[in-house]
Structure formats: C-alpha cells, structure tokens
Amino acid sequence: MSDRQEPRGRRPLEGQVALVTGAGRRQGLGRAICARLAADGCRVVLTDIAAAQPLLASEHIGTQSEMELTAAELRAEGAEVLALALDVRDEAQVEAVIANTVRQFGRLDILVNNAGIGYLFSPIVDMPADFWKAVMEVNLLGPLLCTKHAARQMIAQARGGRIVNIASQAAKSGHPHLAAYIASKHGLVGLTRTAALELGQHGITVNAVCPNHVTTGLGAVQNAYYAKLAGISVEDYLAKMRQGIPLGRVGQAADTANACAFLCSEAAAYITGEAMNVSGGAEMH
Ligand SMILES: NC(=O)c1ccc[n+]([C@@H]2O[C@H](COP(=O)([O-])OP(=O)(O)OC[C@H]3O[C@@H](n4cnc5c(N)ncnc54)[C@H](O)[C@@H]3O)[C@@H](O)[C@H]2O)c1
C-alpha cells in the first residue's frame, strides 16, 4: 500500500485504476462515483450491462451510448476512461473485463460494486420466485464474482486494494414490498464482512456504503412507487421522508460518491468490514 501515499499536491488517487459496475445511467449513483474517482485522479473503467433484460424496463438499463456519453464528459475533464459492457452475473464477462482493464491500464486498484436492481416490487404473499432470483443474481452473485476476480488481480499485484460495495439503508432495516432487495442488501453486508476477513492479509480493504433513498436512479422509482401506494404526491412523500432525516434533506448521488472516495483513499487504510451509513442520520446502526 506504500505507493498509495502520493506526494503533497497530487490528487489523492492519482495513478490508481478503478472499475465501477452498473455505471451507465445518466441519473445513477455509478456515474457520480466514476466522476468523483476521476476527479481524485483515477483512471476509470465505467461498465454497465448495456443489454435488454426480461424483467426490467428499458429505461432502467444503462446503455452503451449512455456510457459513451459519460465517458466523453469525463475525458473532456482530462480523465482516462474505458466504457465497457459488463453483465455482473456472467463470470466469463467479469474475467474478460478485468483482463481488458489490466491490458489497457496496467493494473486494478479499486472495485466499486454498484450495479443493482430494486424495481421488482411485490408483497411477499404475491411474490413470484423469478423476482427473488433476478434480484439475488444482480445484487449478490454479481458482487461475489466481481470481488473474486478483482481480488485475484489485486493479490497478484501485491499492492493492496480497495473494494466498495454499494449496499443501502435496505441493508439495515426492512421495507414493505421489497423483500428480495432488502435481503440482497443485508446479504451484501455479509459478503463485505467475509471478504474483509479473507482479503485483509493482502492489504485489500472491503467496505459497504449504505445510502438512504437518493432521489435519482433506482431511488426515484422507489419514491414514485411508495408515493402512489400512500396515495400522495412524490413531493409530499419526499417532504415526509425529510421529516425523518436529522440533517433535513434527502440523499444526493454526490453524498455516496464522496463516501466511496473516502473509503478508497489512504485516509481509510485502517477501515475494513464496515457498512457505513450515508443517510443524514436516518439510519444509525
Ligand atoms: N438510488 C437510491 O436511492 C439508492 C439508495 C441506496 C442504494 N442504492 C444502490 O445504489 C446502486 C445504484 O443505484 P442507482 O440508484 O444508481 O440505480 P440505477 O438503476 O440508476 O443503476 C443501477 C445500474 O445497474 C445496472 N444493472 C442492472 N443489472 C445489471 C447487470 N446484470 N450487470 C451490470 N449492471 C446491471 C443498470 O443498468 C443500472 O445502470 C444500486 O446497487 C442500488 O441498490 C441506491
């Protein structure tokens, strides 16, 4: 980890290479994470599934052209960026994208497991088994496969590394009509803790970030669903939500991106196995 200590004046992650999953959507958290890591000096591998999915509406899928647009914006700011299709459920694709990253950028230092689905709402008594399986495959199998192959690369490099899993407030508390999502995010914290135990000896830290509802991306869809269920407008739903947040505002993508950047920095070198709330105080355990 010694080469993480950059001379004064350099950006904190200068020269590091970061791979972020599910980062294609314009309003998504992954885009904000990529932008923040690039601003801190990372070369960024921006990935997303970029293909239609049976249970998901097309507007919930990050496309290759969206990825290219974001990549072009980050390049205009001076960042080096690759935009690659990656379905996190497909182990062969995971291996190929990591090999491609190393071929083009020479190394891999940071993995952010951000890809996730949480649009398949249903009360438990009506839940189709397919909903459960679909959510578990993206939200749990995906992070496992990416962690497995990224960690192999980091271990081979012998320079340590950082893995950040984007969990959720849903990893800490239940929520109606989202049993699969909630269970998957609780499970992601379990994966985080086990990976932290196994990979600590290699100087690789593994942490989860647990944002509350962010008003963009998947959070916006969830807000619309629960507002409709309560028979109120999204504005009234968000106003009610704000009342339960000590800091008095809902989460922004930048809040999550800032937490990721911290966990990837040298300042967080002694933090591993944590599930850090980024919730304005809405979640405290
Ligand atoms: N927005 C919120 O309120 C909020 C709160 C807490 C946690 N999160 C988590 O943050 C992450 C990003 O959420 P978001 O709000 O940006 O949602 P989003 O829908 O904008 O982003 C999710 C991305 O995952 C991608 N994806 C879906 N299936 C995939 C697969 N098989 N392989 C690769 N990529 C796939 C989608 O194409 C999409 O780009 C998710 O893990 C989500 O659970 C979001």
Short mmCIF file of C-alpha atoms in Angstrom, two decimals, residues 34-269:
data_model
loop_
_atom_site.label_atom_id
_atom_site.label_comp_id
_atom_site.label_asym_id
_atom_site.label_seq_id
_atom_site.Cartn_x
_atom_site.Cartn_y
_atom_site.Cartn_z
CA CYS A 34 -16.98 7.48 -11.59
CA ALA A 35 -16.89 11.28 -11.81
CA ARG A 36 -15.64 11.64 -8.23
CA LEU A 37 -12.97 8.93 -8.57
CA ALA A 38 -11.81 10.50 -11.85
CA ALA A 39 -11.64 13.93 -10.17
CA ASP A 40 -9.45 12.34 -7.47
CA GLY A 41 -7.03 11.10 -10.16
CA CYS A 42 -8.25 7.60 -11.01
CA ARG A 43 -8.30 6.09 -14.44
CA VAL A 44 -11.85 4.78 -14.58
CA VAL A 45 -13.39 1.67 -16.15
CA LEU A 46 -17.05 2.53 -16.46
CA THR A 47 -19.17 -0.57 -17.01
CA ASP A 48 -22.84 -1.49 -17.36
CA ILE A 49 -24.96 -4.31 -18.72
CA ALA A 50 -25.90 -2.45 -21.92
CA ALA A 51 -28.45 -5.11 -22.96
CA ALA A 52 -32.20 -5.63 -22.57
CA GLN A 53 -33.39 -7.62 -19.54
CA PRO A 54 -36.58 -9.72 -19.26
CA LEU A 55 -37.96 -8.23 -16.00
CA LEU A 56 -36.61 -4.69 -16.36
CA ALA A 57 -37.98 -1.79 -18.38
CA SER A 58 -35.51 -0.43 -20.92
CA GLU A 59 -35.27 2.93 -19.08
CA HIS A 60 -33.76 1.07 -16.11
CA ILE A 61 -30.83 -0.27 -18.12
CA GLY A 62 -27.60 1.62 -18.66
CA THR A 63 -26.86 1.50 -22.39
CA GLN A 64 -23.55 1.57 -24.25
CA SER A 65 -24.40 5.00 -25.69
CA GLU A 66 -25.12 6.42 -22.21
CA MET A 67 -21.79 5.01 -21.02
CA GLU A 68 -20.02 6.56 -24.01
CA LEU A 69 -21.63 9.92 -23.27
CA THR A 70 -20.46 9.86 -19.64
CA ALA A 71 -17.02 8.63 -20.70
CA ALA A 72 -16.76 11.53 -23.17
CA GLU A 73 -17.71 14.03 -20.44
CA LEU A 74 -15.09 12.64 -18.06
CA ARG A 75 -12.45 12.62 -20.82
CA ALA A 76 -13.27 16.27 -21.51
CA GLU A 77 -12.28 16.91 -17.87
CA GLY A 78 -8.94 15.18 -18.51
CA ALA A 79 -9.74 11.69 -17.20
CA GLU A 80 -8.69 8.43 -18.84
CA VAL A 81 -11.84 6.33 -19.17
CA LEU A 82 -12.84 2.98 -20.68
CA ALA A 83 -16.57 2.27 -21.22
CA LEU A 84 -17.16 -1.49 -21.35
CA ALA A 85 -20.26 -3.70 -21.39
CA LEU A 86 -20.37 -5.98 -18.34
CA ASP A 87 -23.18 -8.16 -17.05
CA VAL A 88 -22.06 -8.80 -13.47
CA ARG A 89 -23.89 -12.16 -13.40
CA ASP A 90 -21.67 -13.58 -16.14
CA GLU A 91 -18.34 -14.83 -14.75
CA ALA A 92 -16.69 -15.05 -18.18
CA GLN A 93 -17.55 -11.39 -18.83
CA VAL A 94 -16.22 -10.37 -15.41
CA GLU A 95 -12.90 -12.12 -16.11
CA ALA A 96 -12.69 -10.64 -19.62
CA VAL A 97 -13.38 -7.06 -18.46
CA ILE A 98 -10.75 -7.29 -15.71
CA ALA A 99 -8.24 -8.74 -18.18
CA ASN A 100 -9.09 -5.91 -20.61
CA THR A 101 -8.63 -3.36 -17.82
CA VAL A 102 -5.20 -4.70 -16.97
CA ARG A 103 -4.24 -4.87 -20.66
CA GLN A 104 -5.20 -1.23 -21.26
CA PHE A 105 -4.45 0.41 -17.89
CA GLY A 106 -1.83 -1.97 -16.49
CA ARG A 107 -3.45 -2.57 -13.08
CA LEU A 108 -6.63 -2.64 -10.99
CA ASP A 109 -6.68 -0.97 -7.57
CA ILE A 110 -10.34 -0.24 -6.83
CA LEU A 111 -13.59 -2.12 -7.44
CA VAL A 112 -16.94 -0.48 -6.74
CA ASN A 113 -19.81 -3.00 -6.84
CA ASN A 114 -22.59 -0.55 -7.68
CA ALA A 115 -24.82 -2.49 -10.12
CA GLY A 116 -28.14 -3.32 -8.51
CA ILE A 117 -31.83 -3.77 -9.21
CA GLY A 118 -34.67 -2.90 -6.88
CA TYR A 119 -37.61 -2.23 -9.17
CA LEU A 120 -39.40 -5.54 -8.68
CA PHE A 121 -41.96 -4.55 -6.04
CA SER A 122 -44.31 -7.13 -4.56
CA PRO A 123 -45.84 -8.07 -1.21
CA ILE A 124 -44.28 -11.35 -0.01
CA VAL A 125 -47.60 -13.20 -0.28
CA ASP A 126 -47.70 -12.46 -4.04
CA MET A 127 -44.01 -12.55 -4.88
CA PRO A 128 -43.04 -14.53 -7.98
CA ALA A 129 -39.94 -16.65 -7.38
CA ASP A 130 -38.45 -15.07 -10.52
CA PHE A 131 -38.35 -11.64 -8.81
CA TRP A 132 -36.33 -13.08 -5.94
CA LYS A 133 -33.89 -14.89 -8.24
CA ALA A 134 -33.40 -11.89 -10.53
CA VAL A 135 -32.58 -9.54 -7.63
CA MET A 136 -30.23 -12.02 -5.93
CA GLU A 137 -28.33 -12.65 -9.17
CA VAL A 138 -27.56 -8.99 -9.81
CA ASN A 139 -27.26 -7.73 -6.22
CA LEU A 140 -25.38 -10.66 -4.65
CA LEU A 141 -23.95 -13.06 -7.23
CA GLY A 142 -22.63 -10.09 -9.25
CA PRO A 143 -20.62 -8.58 -6.36
CA LEU A 144 -19.29 -12.03 -5.46
CA LEU A 145 -17.99 -12.68 -9.00
CA CYS A 146 -16.52 -9.18 -9.36
CA THR A 147 -14.89 -9.39 -5.91
CA LYS A 148 -13.47 -12.83 -6.69
CA HIS A 149 -11.73 -11.78 -9.91
CA ALA A 150 -10.77 -8.25 -8.85
CA ALA A 151 -9.24 -9.63 -5.64
CA ARG A 152 -7.24 -12.21 -7.61
CA GLN A 153 -5.78 -9.38 -9.69
CA MET A 154 -5.10 -7.21 -6.63
CA ILE A 155 -3.41 -10.12 -4.82
CA ALA A 156 -1.22 -10.79 -7.88
CA GLN A 157 -0.21 -7.12 -7.96
CA ALA A 158 0.76 -7.25 -4.24
CA ARG A 159 -0.09 -3.56 -3.75
CA GLY A 160 -3.29 -3.99 -1.74
CA GLY A 161 -6.56 -2.56 -3.00
CA ARG A 162 -9.99 -1.24 -2.21
CA ILE A 163 -13.39 -2.86 -2.71
CA VAL A 164 -16.52 -0.82 -2.00
CA ASN A 165 -19.98 -2.40 -2.13
CA ILE A 166 -22.94 -0.09 -2.63
CA ALA A 167 -25.45 -1.56 -0.21
CA SER A 168 -28.29 0.61 1.10
CA GLN A 169 -30.31 1.62 4.12
CA ALA A 170 -32.12 -1.52 2.94
CA ALA A 171 -29.14 -3.44 4.39
CA LYS A 172 -30.04 -2.25 7.89
CA SER A 173 -33.86 -2.16 8.06
CA GLY A 174 -36.86 -3.84 6.45
CA HIS A 175 -39.21 -2.16 3.99
CA PRO A 176 -42.54 -3.46 2.64
CA HIS A 177 -42.84 -4.85 -0.91
CA LEU A 178 -39.06 -5.09 -1.34
CA ALA A 179 -38.22 -8.36 0.40
CA ALA A 180 -35.76 -9.55 -2.24
CA TYR A 181 -33.99 -6.18 -2.42
CA ILE A 182 -33.79 -5.90 1.37
CA ALA A 183 -32.50 -9.46 1.76
CA SER A 184 -29.94 -8.94 -1.01
CA LYS A 185 -28.56 -5.77 0.59
CA HIS A 186 -28.37 -7.41 4.04
CA GLY A 187 -26.53 -10.24 2.26
CA LEU A 188 -24.16 -7.79 0.60
CA VAL A 189 -23.05 -6.61 4.04
CA GLY A 190 -22.37 -10.27 4.95
CA LEU A 191 -20.27 -10.64 1.80
CA THR A 192 -18.45 -7.41 2.70
CA ARG A 193 -17.53 -8.68 6.17
CA THR A 194 -16.35 -12.09 4.94
CA ALA A 195 -14.32 -10.59 2.10
CA ALA A 196 -12.76 -8.13 4.57
CA LEU A 197 -11.68 -11.06 6.77
CA GLU A 198 -10.21 -13.04 3.87
CA LEU A 199 -8.53 -10.19 2.00
CA GLY A 200 -7.12 -8.14 4.87
CA GLN A 201 -3.89 -10.15 4.80
CA HIS A 202 -3.32 -8.81 1.26
CA GLY A 203 -3.86 -5.16 2.24
CA ILE A 204 -7.24 -5.11 0.49
CA THR A 205 -9.99 -3.31 2.40
CA VAL A 206 -13.63 -4.19 1.76
CA ASN A 207 -16.41 -1.90 2.94
CA ALA A 208 -20.05 -1.21 2.18
CA VAL A 209 -21.75 2.16 1.79
CA CYS A 210 -25.38 2.33 2.88
CA PRO A 211 -27.18 5.32 1.35
CA ASN A 212 -30.76 6.14 2.22
CA HIS A 213 -33.18 6.90 -0.64
CA VAL A 214 -31.45 9.08 -3.19
CA THR A 215 -33.87 10.98 -5.39
CA THR A 216 -32.25 9.85 -8.66
CA GLY A 217 -31.78 6.42 -10.26
CA LEU A 218 -33.41 3.49 -8.54
CA GLY A 219 -34.43 5.67 -5.56
CA ALA A 220 -36.62 7.82 -7.79
CA VAL A 221 -38.55 4.75 -8.96
CA GLN A 222 -38.98 3.57 -5.37
CA ASN A 223 -40.17 7.03 -4.28
CA ALA A 224 -42.76 7.07 -7.07
CA TYR A 225 -44.00 3.58 -6.10
CA TYR A 226 -44.38 4.34 -2.38
CA ALA A 227 -45.95 7.76 -3.01
CA LYS A 228 -48.57 6.06 -5.21
CA LEU A 229 -49.12 3.35 -2.60
CA ALA A 230 -49.71 6.01 0.07
CA GLY A 231 -51.97 7.97 -2.29
CA ILE A 232 -49.83 11.13 -2.07
CA SER A 233 -47.64 13.07 -4.49
CA VAL A 234 -43.92 12.32 -4.75
CA GLU A 235 -43.31 15.84 -3.38
CA ASP A 236 -45.42 15.09 -0.27
CA TYR A 237 -43.75 11.68 0.08
CA LEU A 238 -40.30 13.30 -0.02
CA ALA A 239 -41.40 16.01 2.43
CA LYS A 240 -42.49 13.28 4.86
CA MET A 241 -39.20 11.48 4.31
CA ARG A 242 -37.25 14.66 5.11
CA GLN A 243 -39.01 14.84 8.48
CA GLY A 244 -37.37 11.53 9.44
CA ILE A 245 -33.87 12.67 8.45
CA PRO A 246 -31.98 14.58 11.17
CA LEU A 247 -29.98 16.55 8.58
CA GLY A 248 -33.25 17.62 6.96
CA ARG A 249 -32.64 16.69 3.33
CA VAL A 250 -32.75 13.57 1.18
CA GLY A 251 -29.56 11.96 -0.10
CA GLN A 252 -27.73 13.08 -3.21
CA ALA A 253 -25.60 10.95 -5.54
CA ALA A 254 -22.60 13.08 -4.51
CA ASP A 255 -23.02 12.01 -0.85
CA THR A 256 -22.50 8.37 -1.84
CA ALA A 257 -19.68 9.25 -4.26
CA ASN A 258 -17.87 11.20 -1.52
CA ALA A 259 -18.13 8.24 0.87
CA CYS A 260 -16.70 5.93 -1.81
CA ALA A 261 -13.81 8.29 -2.49
CA PHE A 262 -13.01 8.40 1.23
CA LEU A 263 -13.10 4.60 1.57
CA CYS A 264 -10.78 4.32 -1.46
CA SER A 265 -8.32 6.86 -0.07
CA GLU A 266 -5.20 6.33 2.03
CA ALA A 267 -7.04 8.04 4.89
CA ALA A 268 -9.30 4.98 5.13
CA ALA A 269 -6.42 2.45 5.12
#
